[in-house]
Amino acid sequence: MHNKLIKIGIISDIHSNIAALKSVWKEFERRDVDYVICLGDTVGLGARPEECLQFLRAHEKQLLACVRGNHENYLLEALPVHNHGDASKSVLPKEILDLFRWNHNQISAESTEFLRRFKKETVIEIAEHTIFVSHYPVDALGQYKTFYFTPTIEECREIFADKPGDIFLFGHTHLRDYHRGRDGKIFINPGAAGCPIGTDSASAGILSVCQTQVDYEQLDVDYDIDTTIDDMLQHIETVPAIDYTVDQFYRKH
């Protein structure tokens, strides 16, 4: 078992984008991945949260792990007051909070219970490697650590210093990152599948591991983003922040 190369699809920040999710999953299947790890933020922002969760539920046997992101926490715990990525702690506008509520209202009780089973962090032992999985590492109080949009390897070491593993997976920033240290420690952020920054494709990755080898391949998966945008904008009269979300996350900058 340890000598066999195990291929693991890595996906993060789906954000209720069912077209991106299905396209990435199809690419995983085309490349014969053995398992999939989801790094959270399956819901929030986009127009199809329930469809995304139903899809993941239907493919649960293939999920090696699926962790909670901040958007799962907004549903299961409480809506935020401040913008988590803003050091000045600016208060979120009512329109953004209304967007979150609208997204949550589309999610069934069954899918909500599915989300409740997600942990904030988990550890996977596979092929003599220890993979630490989180949306973004949390401190002893369960709060996200210092937020770095594009962390250096030194900053990755800092935020994962108290976490076990030789491979560390995270999302949250929507920007892809890959660092391999001389000590063999590897830090991977596959970028956002559902609303990536600077591209109209869905970002994801494939981690291949065996006892003596670790490889990572970054993926850019094309899908019909125009249909996704149109699907969101049909709700603009009832959810004004939809237009802001499309401009911030779905238009190539």
CSV table of N, CA, C and O in Angstrom, one decimal, residues 77 151 169 212:
chain,number,residue,atom,x,y,z
A,77,GLU,N,-22.8,28.7,13.6
A,77,GLU,CA,-22.5,29.4,14.9
A,77,GLU,C,-23.1,30.8,14.9
A,77,GLU,O,-24.1,31.0,15.6
A,151,PRO,N,1.1,34.0,2.2
A,151,PRO,CA,2.1,33.7,3.2
A,151,PRO,C,3.4,33.2,2.6
A,151,PRO,O,3.4,32.3,1.7
A,169,LEU,N,-2.4,21.6,4.5
A,169,LEU,CA,-3.3,22.0,3.5
A,169,LEU,C,-4.2,23.1,4.1
A,169,LEU,O,-4.7,23.0,5.2
A,212,THR,N,7.8,7.3,-0.3
A,212,THR,CA,9.0,7.9,-0.7
A,212,THR,C,8.9,9.2,-1.6
A,212,THR,O,9.8,9.7,-2.0
